[in-house]
Coordinates of C-alpha atoms and ligand atoms in Angstrom, one line a residue:
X1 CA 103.3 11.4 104.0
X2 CA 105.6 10.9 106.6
X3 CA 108.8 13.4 107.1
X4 CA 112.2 13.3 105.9
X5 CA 115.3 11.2 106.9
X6 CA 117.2 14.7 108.8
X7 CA 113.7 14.1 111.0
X8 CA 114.9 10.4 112.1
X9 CA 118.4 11.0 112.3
X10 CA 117.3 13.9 115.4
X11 CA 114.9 11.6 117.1
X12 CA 118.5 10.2 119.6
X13 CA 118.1 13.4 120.8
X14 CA 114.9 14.2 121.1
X15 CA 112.7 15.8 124.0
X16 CA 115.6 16.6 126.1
X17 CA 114.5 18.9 128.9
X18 CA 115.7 22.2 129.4
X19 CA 114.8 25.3 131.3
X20 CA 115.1 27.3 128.4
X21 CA 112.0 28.1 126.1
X22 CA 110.6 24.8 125.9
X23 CA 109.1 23.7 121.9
X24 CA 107.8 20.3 121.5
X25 CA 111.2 19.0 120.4
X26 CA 112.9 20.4 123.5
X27 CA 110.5 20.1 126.5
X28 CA 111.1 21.3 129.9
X29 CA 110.6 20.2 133.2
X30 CA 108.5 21.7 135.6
X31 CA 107.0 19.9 139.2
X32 CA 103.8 19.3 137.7
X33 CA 105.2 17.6 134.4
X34 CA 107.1 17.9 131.6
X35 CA 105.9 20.9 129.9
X36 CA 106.2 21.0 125.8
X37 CA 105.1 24.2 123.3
X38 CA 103.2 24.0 120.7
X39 CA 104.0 26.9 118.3
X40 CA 101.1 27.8 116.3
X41 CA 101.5 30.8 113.7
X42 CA 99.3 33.5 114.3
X43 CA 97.7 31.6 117.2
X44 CA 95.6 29.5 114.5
X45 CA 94.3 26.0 115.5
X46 CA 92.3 24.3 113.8
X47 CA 89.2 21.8 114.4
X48 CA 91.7 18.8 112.8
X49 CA 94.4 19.8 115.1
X50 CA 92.6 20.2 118.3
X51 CA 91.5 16.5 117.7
X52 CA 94.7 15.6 117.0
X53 CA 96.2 17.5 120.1
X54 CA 93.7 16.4 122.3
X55 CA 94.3 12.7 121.6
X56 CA 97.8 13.5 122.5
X57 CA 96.8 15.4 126.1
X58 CA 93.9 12.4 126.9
X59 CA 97.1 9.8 126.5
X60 CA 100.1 11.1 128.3
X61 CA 98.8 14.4 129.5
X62 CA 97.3 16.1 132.5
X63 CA 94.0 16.3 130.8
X64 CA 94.7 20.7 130.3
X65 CA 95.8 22.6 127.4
X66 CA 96.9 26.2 128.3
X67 CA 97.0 29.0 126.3
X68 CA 100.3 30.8 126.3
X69 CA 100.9 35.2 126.1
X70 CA 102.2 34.3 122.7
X71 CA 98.9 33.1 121.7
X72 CA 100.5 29.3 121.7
X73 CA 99.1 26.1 123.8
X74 CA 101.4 24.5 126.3
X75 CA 100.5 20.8 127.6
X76 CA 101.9 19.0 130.0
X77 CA 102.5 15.1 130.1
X78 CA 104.1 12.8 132.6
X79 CA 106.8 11.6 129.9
X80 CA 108.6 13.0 127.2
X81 CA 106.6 12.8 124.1
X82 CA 107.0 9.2 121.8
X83 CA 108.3 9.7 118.3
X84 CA 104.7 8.5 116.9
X85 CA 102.9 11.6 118.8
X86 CA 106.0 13.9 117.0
X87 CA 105.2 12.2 113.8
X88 CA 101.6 12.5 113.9
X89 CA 101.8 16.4 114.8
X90 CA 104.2 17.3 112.0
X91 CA 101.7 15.4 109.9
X92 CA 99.2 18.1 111.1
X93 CA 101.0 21.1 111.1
X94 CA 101.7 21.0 115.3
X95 CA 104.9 20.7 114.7
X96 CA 108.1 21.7 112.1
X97 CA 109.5 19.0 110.1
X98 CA 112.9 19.0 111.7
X99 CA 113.5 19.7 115.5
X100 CA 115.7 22.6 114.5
X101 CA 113.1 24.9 113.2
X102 CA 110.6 24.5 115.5
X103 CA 111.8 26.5 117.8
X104 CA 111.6 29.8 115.5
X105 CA 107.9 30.0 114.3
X106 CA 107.3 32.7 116.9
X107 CA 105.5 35.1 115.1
X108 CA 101.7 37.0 116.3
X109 CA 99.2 38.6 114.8
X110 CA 95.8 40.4 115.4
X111 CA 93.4 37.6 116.8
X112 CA 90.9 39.4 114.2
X113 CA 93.5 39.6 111.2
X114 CA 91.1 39.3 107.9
X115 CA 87.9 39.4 109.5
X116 CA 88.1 42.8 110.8
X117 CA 86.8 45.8 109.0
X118 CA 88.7 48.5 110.4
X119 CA 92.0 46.7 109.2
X120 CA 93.9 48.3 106.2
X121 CA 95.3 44.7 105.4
X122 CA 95.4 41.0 106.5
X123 CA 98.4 39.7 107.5
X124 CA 97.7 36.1 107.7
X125 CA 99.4 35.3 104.2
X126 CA 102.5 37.0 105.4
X127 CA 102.8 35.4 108.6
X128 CA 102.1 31.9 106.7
X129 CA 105.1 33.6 104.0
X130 CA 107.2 34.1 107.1
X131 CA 106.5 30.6 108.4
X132 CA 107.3 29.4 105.2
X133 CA 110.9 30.9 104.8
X134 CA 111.7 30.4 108.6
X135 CA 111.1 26.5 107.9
X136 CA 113.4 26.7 104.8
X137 CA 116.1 28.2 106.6
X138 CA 117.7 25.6 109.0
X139 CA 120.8 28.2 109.1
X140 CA 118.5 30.1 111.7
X141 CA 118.3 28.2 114.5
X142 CA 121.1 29.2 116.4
X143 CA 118.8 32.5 116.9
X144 CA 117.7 33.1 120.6
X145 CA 114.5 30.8 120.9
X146 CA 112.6 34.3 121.7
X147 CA 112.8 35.7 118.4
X148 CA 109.7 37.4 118.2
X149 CA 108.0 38.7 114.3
X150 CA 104.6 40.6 115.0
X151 CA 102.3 42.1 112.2
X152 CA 99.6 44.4 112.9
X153 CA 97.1 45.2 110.1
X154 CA 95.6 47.7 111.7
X155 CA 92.8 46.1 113.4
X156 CA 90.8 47.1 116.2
X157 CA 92.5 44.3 118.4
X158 CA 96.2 46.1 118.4
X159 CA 99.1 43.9 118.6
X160 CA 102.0 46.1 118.1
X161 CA 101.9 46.9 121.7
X162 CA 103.2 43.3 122.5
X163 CA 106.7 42.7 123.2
X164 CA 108.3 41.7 120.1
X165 CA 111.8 42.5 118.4
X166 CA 110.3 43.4 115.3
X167 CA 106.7 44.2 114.4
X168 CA 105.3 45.5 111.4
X169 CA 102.3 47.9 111.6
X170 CA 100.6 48.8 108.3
X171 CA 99.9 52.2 107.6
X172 CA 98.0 53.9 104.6
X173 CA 99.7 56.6 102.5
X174 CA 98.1 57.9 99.7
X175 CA 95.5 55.0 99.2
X176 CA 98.8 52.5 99.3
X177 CA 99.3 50.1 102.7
X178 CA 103.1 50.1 104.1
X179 CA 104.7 48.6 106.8
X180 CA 106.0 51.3 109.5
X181 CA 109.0 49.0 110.8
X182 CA 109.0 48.3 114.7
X183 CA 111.9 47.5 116.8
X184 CA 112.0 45.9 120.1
X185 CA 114.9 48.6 121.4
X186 CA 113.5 48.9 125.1
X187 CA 113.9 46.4 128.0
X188 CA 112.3 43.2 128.9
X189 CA 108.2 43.6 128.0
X190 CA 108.7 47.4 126.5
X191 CA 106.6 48.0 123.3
X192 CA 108.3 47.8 119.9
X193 CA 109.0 51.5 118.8
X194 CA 108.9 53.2 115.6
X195 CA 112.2 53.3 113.8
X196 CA 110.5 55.6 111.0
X197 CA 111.6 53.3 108.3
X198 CA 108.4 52.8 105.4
X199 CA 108.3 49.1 103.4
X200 CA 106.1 48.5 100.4
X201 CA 104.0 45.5 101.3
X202 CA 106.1 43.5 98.7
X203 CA 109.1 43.9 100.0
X204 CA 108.0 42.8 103.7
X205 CA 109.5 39.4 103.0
X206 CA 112.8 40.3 101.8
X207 CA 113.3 43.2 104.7
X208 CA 112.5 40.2 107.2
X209 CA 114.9 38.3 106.1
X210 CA 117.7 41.1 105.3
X211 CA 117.2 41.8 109.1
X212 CA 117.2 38.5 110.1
X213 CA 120.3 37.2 108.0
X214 CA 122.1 40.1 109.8
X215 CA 121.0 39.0 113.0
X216 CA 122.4 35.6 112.6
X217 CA 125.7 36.9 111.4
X218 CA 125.9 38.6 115.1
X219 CA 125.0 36.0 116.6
X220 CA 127.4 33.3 114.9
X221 CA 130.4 36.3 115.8
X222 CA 129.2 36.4 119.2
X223 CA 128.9 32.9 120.0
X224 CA 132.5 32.0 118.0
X225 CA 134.3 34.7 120.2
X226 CA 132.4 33.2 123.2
X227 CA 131.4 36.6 124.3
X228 CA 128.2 36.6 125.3
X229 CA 127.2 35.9 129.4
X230 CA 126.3 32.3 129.9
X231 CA 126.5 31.2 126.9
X232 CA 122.7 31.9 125.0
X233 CA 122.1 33.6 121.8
X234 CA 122.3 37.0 122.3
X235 CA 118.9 39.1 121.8
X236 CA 117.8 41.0 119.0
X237 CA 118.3 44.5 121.1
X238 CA 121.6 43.4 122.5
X239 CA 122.9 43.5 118.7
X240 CA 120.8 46.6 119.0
X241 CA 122.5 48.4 122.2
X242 CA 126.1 47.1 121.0
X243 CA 126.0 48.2 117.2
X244 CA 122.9 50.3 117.4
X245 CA 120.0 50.7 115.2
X246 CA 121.5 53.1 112.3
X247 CA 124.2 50.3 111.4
X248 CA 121.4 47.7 111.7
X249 CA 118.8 49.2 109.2
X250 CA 122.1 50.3 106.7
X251 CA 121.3 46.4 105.5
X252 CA 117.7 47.2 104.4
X253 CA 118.7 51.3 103.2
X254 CA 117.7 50.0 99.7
X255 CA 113.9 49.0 100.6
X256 CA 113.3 52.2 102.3
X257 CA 110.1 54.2 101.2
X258 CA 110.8 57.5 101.5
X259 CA 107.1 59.1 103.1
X260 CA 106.1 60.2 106.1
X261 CA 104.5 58.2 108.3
X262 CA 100.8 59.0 109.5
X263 CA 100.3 59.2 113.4
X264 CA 99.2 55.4 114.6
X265 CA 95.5 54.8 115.5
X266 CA 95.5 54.2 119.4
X267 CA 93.2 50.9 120.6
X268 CA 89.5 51.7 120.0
X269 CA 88.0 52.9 122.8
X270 CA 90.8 52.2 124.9
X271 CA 89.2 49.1 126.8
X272 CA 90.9 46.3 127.8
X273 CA 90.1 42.9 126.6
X274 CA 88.0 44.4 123.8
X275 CA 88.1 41.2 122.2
X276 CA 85.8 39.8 124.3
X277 CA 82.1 38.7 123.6
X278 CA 79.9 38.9 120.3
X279 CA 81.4 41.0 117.3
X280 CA 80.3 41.6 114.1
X281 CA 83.0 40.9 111.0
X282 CA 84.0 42.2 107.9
X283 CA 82.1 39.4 106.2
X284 CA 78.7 40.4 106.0
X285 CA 76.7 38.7 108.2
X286 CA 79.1 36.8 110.2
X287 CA 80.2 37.4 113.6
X288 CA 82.6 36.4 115.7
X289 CA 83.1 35.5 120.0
X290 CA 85.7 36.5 121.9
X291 CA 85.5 33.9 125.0
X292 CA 87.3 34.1 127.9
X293 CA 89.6 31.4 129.2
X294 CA 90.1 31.3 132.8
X295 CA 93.7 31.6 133.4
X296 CA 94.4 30.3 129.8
X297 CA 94.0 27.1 131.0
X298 CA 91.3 24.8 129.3
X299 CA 90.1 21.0 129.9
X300 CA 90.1 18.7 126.9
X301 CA 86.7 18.6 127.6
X302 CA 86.5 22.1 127.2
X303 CA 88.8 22.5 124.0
X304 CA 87.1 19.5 122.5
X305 CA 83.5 21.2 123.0
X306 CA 85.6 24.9 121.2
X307 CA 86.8 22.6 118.2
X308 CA 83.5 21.2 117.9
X309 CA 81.4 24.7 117.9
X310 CA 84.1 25.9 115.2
X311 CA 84.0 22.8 113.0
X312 CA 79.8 22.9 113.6
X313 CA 79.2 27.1 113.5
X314 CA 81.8 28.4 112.5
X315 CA 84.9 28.6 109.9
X316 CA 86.7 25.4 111.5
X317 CA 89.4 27.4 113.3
X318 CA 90.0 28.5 116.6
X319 CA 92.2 32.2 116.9
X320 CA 94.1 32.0 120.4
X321 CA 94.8 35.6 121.5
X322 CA 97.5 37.2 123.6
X323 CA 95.7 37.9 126.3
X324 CA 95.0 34.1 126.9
X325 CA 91.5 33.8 125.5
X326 CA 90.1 32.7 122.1
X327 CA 88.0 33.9 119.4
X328 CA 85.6 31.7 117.2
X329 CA 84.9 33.5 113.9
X330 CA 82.7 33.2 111.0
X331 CA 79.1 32.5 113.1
X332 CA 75.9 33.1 111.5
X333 CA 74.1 35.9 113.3
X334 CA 70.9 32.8 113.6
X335 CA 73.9 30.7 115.1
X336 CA 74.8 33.1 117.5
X337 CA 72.8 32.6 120.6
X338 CA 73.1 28.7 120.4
X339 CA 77.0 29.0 120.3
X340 CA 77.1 31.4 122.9
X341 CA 74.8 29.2 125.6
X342 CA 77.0 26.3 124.3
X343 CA 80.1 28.0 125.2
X344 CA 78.5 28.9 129.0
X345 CA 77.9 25.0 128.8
X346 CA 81.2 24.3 128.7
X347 CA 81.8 26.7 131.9
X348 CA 83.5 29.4 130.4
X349 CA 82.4 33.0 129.4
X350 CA 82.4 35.6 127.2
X351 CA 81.6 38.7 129.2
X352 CA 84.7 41.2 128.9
X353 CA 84.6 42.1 132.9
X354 CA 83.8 38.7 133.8
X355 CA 86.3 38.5 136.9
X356 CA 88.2 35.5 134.9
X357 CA 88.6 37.9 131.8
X358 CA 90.2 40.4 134.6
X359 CA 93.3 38.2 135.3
X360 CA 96.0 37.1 134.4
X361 CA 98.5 34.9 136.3
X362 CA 102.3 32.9 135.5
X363 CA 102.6 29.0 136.3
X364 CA 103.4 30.0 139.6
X365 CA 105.7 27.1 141.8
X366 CA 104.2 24.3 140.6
X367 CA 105.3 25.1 137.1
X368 CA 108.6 27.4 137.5
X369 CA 111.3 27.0 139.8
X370 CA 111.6 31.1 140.4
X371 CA 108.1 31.3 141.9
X372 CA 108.0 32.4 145.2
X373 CA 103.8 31.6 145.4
X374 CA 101.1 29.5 143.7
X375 CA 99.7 32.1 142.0
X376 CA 97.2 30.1 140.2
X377 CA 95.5 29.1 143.5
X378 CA 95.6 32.3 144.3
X379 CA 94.3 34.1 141.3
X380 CA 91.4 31.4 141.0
X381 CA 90.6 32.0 144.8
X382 CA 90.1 35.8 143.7
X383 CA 87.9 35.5 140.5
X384 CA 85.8 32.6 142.5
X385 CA 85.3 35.1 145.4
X386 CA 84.5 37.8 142.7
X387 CA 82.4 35.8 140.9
X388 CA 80.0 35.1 144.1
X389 CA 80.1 38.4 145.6
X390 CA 80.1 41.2 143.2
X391 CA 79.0 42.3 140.0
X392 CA 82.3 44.2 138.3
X393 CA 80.9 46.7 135.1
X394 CA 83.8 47.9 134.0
X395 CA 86.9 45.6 132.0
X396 CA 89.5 45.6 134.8
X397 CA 93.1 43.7 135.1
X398 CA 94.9 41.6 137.7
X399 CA 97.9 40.4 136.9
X400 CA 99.9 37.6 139.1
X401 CA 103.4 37.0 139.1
X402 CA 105.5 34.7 141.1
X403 CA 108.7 36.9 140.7
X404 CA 109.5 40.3 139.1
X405 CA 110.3 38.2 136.0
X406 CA 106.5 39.2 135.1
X407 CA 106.1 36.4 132.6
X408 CA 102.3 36.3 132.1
X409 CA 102.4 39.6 131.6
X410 CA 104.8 42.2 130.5
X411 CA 102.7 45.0 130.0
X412 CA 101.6 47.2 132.5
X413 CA 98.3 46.1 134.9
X414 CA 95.5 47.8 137.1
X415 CA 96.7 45.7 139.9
X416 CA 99.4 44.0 139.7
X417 CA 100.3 40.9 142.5
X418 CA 104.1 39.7 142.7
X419 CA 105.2 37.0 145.1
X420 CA 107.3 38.2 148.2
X421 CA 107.6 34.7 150.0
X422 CA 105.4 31.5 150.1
X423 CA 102.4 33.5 151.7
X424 CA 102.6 36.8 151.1
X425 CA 102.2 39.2 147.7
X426 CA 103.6 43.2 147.0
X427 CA 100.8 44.4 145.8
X428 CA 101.2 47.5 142.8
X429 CA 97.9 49.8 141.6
X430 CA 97.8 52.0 138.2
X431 CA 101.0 53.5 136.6
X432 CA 104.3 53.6 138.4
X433 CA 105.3 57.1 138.2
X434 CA 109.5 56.4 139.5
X435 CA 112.5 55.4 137.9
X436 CA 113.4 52.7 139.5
X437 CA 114.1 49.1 137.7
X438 CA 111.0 47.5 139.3
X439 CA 107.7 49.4 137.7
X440 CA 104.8 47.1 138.5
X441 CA 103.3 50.6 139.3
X442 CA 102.2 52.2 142.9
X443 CA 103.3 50.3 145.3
X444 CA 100.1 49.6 147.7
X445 CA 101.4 46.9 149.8
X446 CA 104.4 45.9 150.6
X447 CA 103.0 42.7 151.8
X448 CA 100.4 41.2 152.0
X449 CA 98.8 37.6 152.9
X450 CA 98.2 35.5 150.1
X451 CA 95.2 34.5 151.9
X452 CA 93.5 37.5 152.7
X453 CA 93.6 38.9 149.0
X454 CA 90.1 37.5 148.1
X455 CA 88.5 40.0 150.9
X456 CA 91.4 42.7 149.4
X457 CA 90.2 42.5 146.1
X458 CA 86.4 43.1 146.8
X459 CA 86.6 46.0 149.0
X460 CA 89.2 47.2 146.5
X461 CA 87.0 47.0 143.6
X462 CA 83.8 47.7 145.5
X463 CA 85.5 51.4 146.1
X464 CA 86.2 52.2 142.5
X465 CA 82.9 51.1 141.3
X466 CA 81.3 52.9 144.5
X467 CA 83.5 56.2 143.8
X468 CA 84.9 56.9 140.6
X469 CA 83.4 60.0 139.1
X470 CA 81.8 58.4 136.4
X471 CA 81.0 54.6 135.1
X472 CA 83.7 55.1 132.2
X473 CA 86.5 56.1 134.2
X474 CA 88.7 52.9 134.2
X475 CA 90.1 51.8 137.0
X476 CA 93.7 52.8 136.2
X477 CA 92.3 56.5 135.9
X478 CA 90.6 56.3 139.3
X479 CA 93.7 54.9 141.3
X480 CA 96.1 57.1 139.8
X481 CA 94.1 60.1 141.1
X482 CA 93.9 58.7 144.8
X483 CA 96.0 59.2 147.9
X484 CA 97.3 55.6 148.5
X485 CA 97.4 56.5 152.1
X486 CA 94.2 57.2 152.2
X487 CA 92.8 54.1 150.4
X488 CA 94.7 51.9 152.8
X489 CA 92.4 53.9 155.2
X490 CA 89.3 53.4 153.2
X491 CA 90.1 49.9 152.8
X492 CA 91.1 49.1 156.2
X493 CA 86.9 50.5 156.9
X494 CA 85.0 49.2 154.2
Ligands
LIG501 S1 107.1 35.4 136.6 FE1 108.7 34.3 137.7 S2 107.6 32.8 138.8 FE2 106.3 33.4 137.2 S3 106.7 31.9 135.5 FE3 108.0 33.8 135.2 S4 110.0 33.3 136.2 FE4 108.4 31.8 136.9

């Protein structure tokens, strides 16, 4: 069944290009192509819609799917998508069925929501619920494009640490799950804090949209009056810092819970990219594989061979994470060492301090006019020279940026690498310990050949793993302890 006549009458205006936030009905342009975003709820693909993609990518597109920090997929083609391609992909689910909506079905969840046993609930129905009523509500659209709804159940892989405006993290009081109501009331890539307001699961919906309805209604105020700087919606925590959070949660007061709220469970075992590799479910028996995507970025060969081992093994749906990777879920334990050599077939991995599972890098200038470096060259000349010379044991993160915009990744890195100029990278270690607006963390370099880094990186690493005071303490742990002065001397001799 095809979609409805509002869906013809856009098509005029379809695939413009803008800088802004690009969705599949409102692609941007980038040097290598013209970039469009496929929104997928909860990061869930399935086997259909990876055929369906890929069919797509193999026609117009580069022949690479990436994998967005919103746990979305990104493709590039070298023209603006035909109305048959939009058709087919509303027909699957890729896409809304009217150009307005599809810009608002940003909304994350735990990569292991409902197949993980430590979860006190799975949030999958409400983020479909949430989809649902987003789709139904054309009235939204003049939101900002980066409204952002997160629900975390609880799970071992944490998402309420993500930057979102609102997140919802269950919590259980007296044998009964709530929701412990998040706001997004820092700056750019902060964590969602607690505004100590309880919801009854049954009243998640209606909350949502209370908050959201008075969202809109500052937004439509603020765009009438013309306002707001350069025209955009405004942000969720600019209604925030201008009427302030009291005012905003007087239009959910009748849905409070009055209780207290129990301390939150920090991430189990505090690893990074704990996701990774071969975990057992809540399903007896079944397991699932946390693989790790080098840079995000996949070949159709490689996504085909994914949507193939979940269609074959496992439950027919691939779970794209945050952090850039993927999960396949609901694998026979027999299955499991056939899936996994499959995977390494395809050239990817599923150890979590595999040096590809260490980084993370932003489209760098080839894909964003702000970047000062080619940071994908460069990371991928890192984790190849890692790969060939060193053995890392310990989960570790790299993260490169192009500019202090920090897209790829907003929260805080081991090492973090930000473009100065065309050949040269700042280079930040551990936690920044200043005030300043720039918090990357310790500065280690002020610059530093883009070249050069490879070599950096493995005498780098080779020190912690050489002299930390013991094979658990992280890396973060180990540089915040040292001297920088002094490991620029160490360096400079190893
Ligand atoms: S961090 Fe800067 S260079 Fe990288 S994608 Fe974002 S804006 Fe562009």
């Amino acid at each position: 069944m095809r979609a409805t006549s509002i869906f013809f009458l856009e098509y005029s205006q379809l695939q413009s290009t803008t800088a802004i936030c690009p969705s599949l009905f409102n692609a941007a342009t980038a040097q290598d192509g013209i970039l469009s975003r496929i929104r997928l709820p909860a990061g869930l693909i399935t086997s259909k819609q990876c055929e369906v993609l890929l069919g797509v990518v193999n026609r117009f597109g580069n022949g690479e799917i990436q994998i967005t920090n919103r746990a979305n997929l990104q493709i590039r083609t070298s023209q603006a998508l035909i109305e048959e391609v939009l058709l087919d992909f509303q027909d699957y689910g890729l896409a809304s069925s009217t150009e307005s909506t599809d810009g608002l079905r940003n909304m994350m969840a735990s990569p292991s929501a409902g197949i993980d046993a430590q979860a006190k609930i799975n949030t999958i129905p409400l983020v479909k619920a949430w989809n649902f009523y987003l789709l139904q509500h054309p009235e939204l659209t003049i939101l900002s494009n980066k409204f952002s709804i997160c629900f975390d159940g609880g799970e071992a892989i944490r998402v309420s640490d993500r930057p979102n405006d609102i997140c919802l993290v269950a919590v259980e009081i007296n044998d009964q799950i709530y929701f412990d109501l998040h706001l997004g009331l820092g700056d750019r890539g902060d964590s969602p804090a607690s505004v100590n307001v309880l919801i009854s699961q049954n009243q998640v919906l209606e909350v949502l949209a209370a908050l959201t309805e008075f969202y809109r209604e500052y937004t439509q105020q603020k765009l009438e009056q013309k306002t707001h700087s350069r025209s955009r919606p405004p942000r969720l925590r600019e209604l925030l810092h201008d009427w302030g959070v009291d005012r905003y949660l007087q239009v959910i007061e009748k849905y409070k819970f009055r209780g207290e709220i129990p301390p939150s469970h920090p991430c189990k075992g505090g690893r990074i990219n704990q996701h990774l590799g071969i975990h057992p479910q809540k399903q007896s028996g079944l397991f699932y594989i946390g693989v790790v995507i080098p840079l995000g970025r996949l070949t159709s060969q490689q996504l085909a061979g994914l949507a193939n081992l979940a269609k074959h093994y496992g439950g027919g749906a691939l779970r794209l994470t945050p952090w850039q990777n993927l999960l396949i879920t609901d694998i026979a334990e027999a299955d499991l060492e056939q899936v996994t050599q499959e995977i390494l077939n395809l050239g990817l991995y599923i150890l979590d301090h595999h040096p590809y599972a260490a980084i993370a890098a932003c489209s760098g200038y080839k894909g964003c006019k702000s970047a000062f470096t080619d940071t994908q060259a460069d990371a991928k000349a890192i984790a190849s020279h890692l790969e060939k010379c060193m053995q890392l044991d310990y989960p570790i993160n790299l993260h490169f940026s192009g500019c202090d915009k920090s897209c790829a990744q907003h929260h805080a890195s081991d090492i973090a690498l930000v473009g100065k100029d065309s050949e040269s990278y700042r280079i930040y270690v551990g936690d920044y310990v200043g005030d300043g607006e720039i918090s990357f963390g310790r500065e280690l370099y002020a610059e530093y050949a883009a070249h050069e880094l490879p070599q950096l990186m493995e005498r780098l690493l080779n020190i912690y793993q050489s002299q930390r005071q013991n094979p658990e303490q992280s890396f973060r742990e180990f540089v915040n302890q040292c001297n920088l002065q002094e490991l620029r001397e160490v360096i400079s001799h190893a």
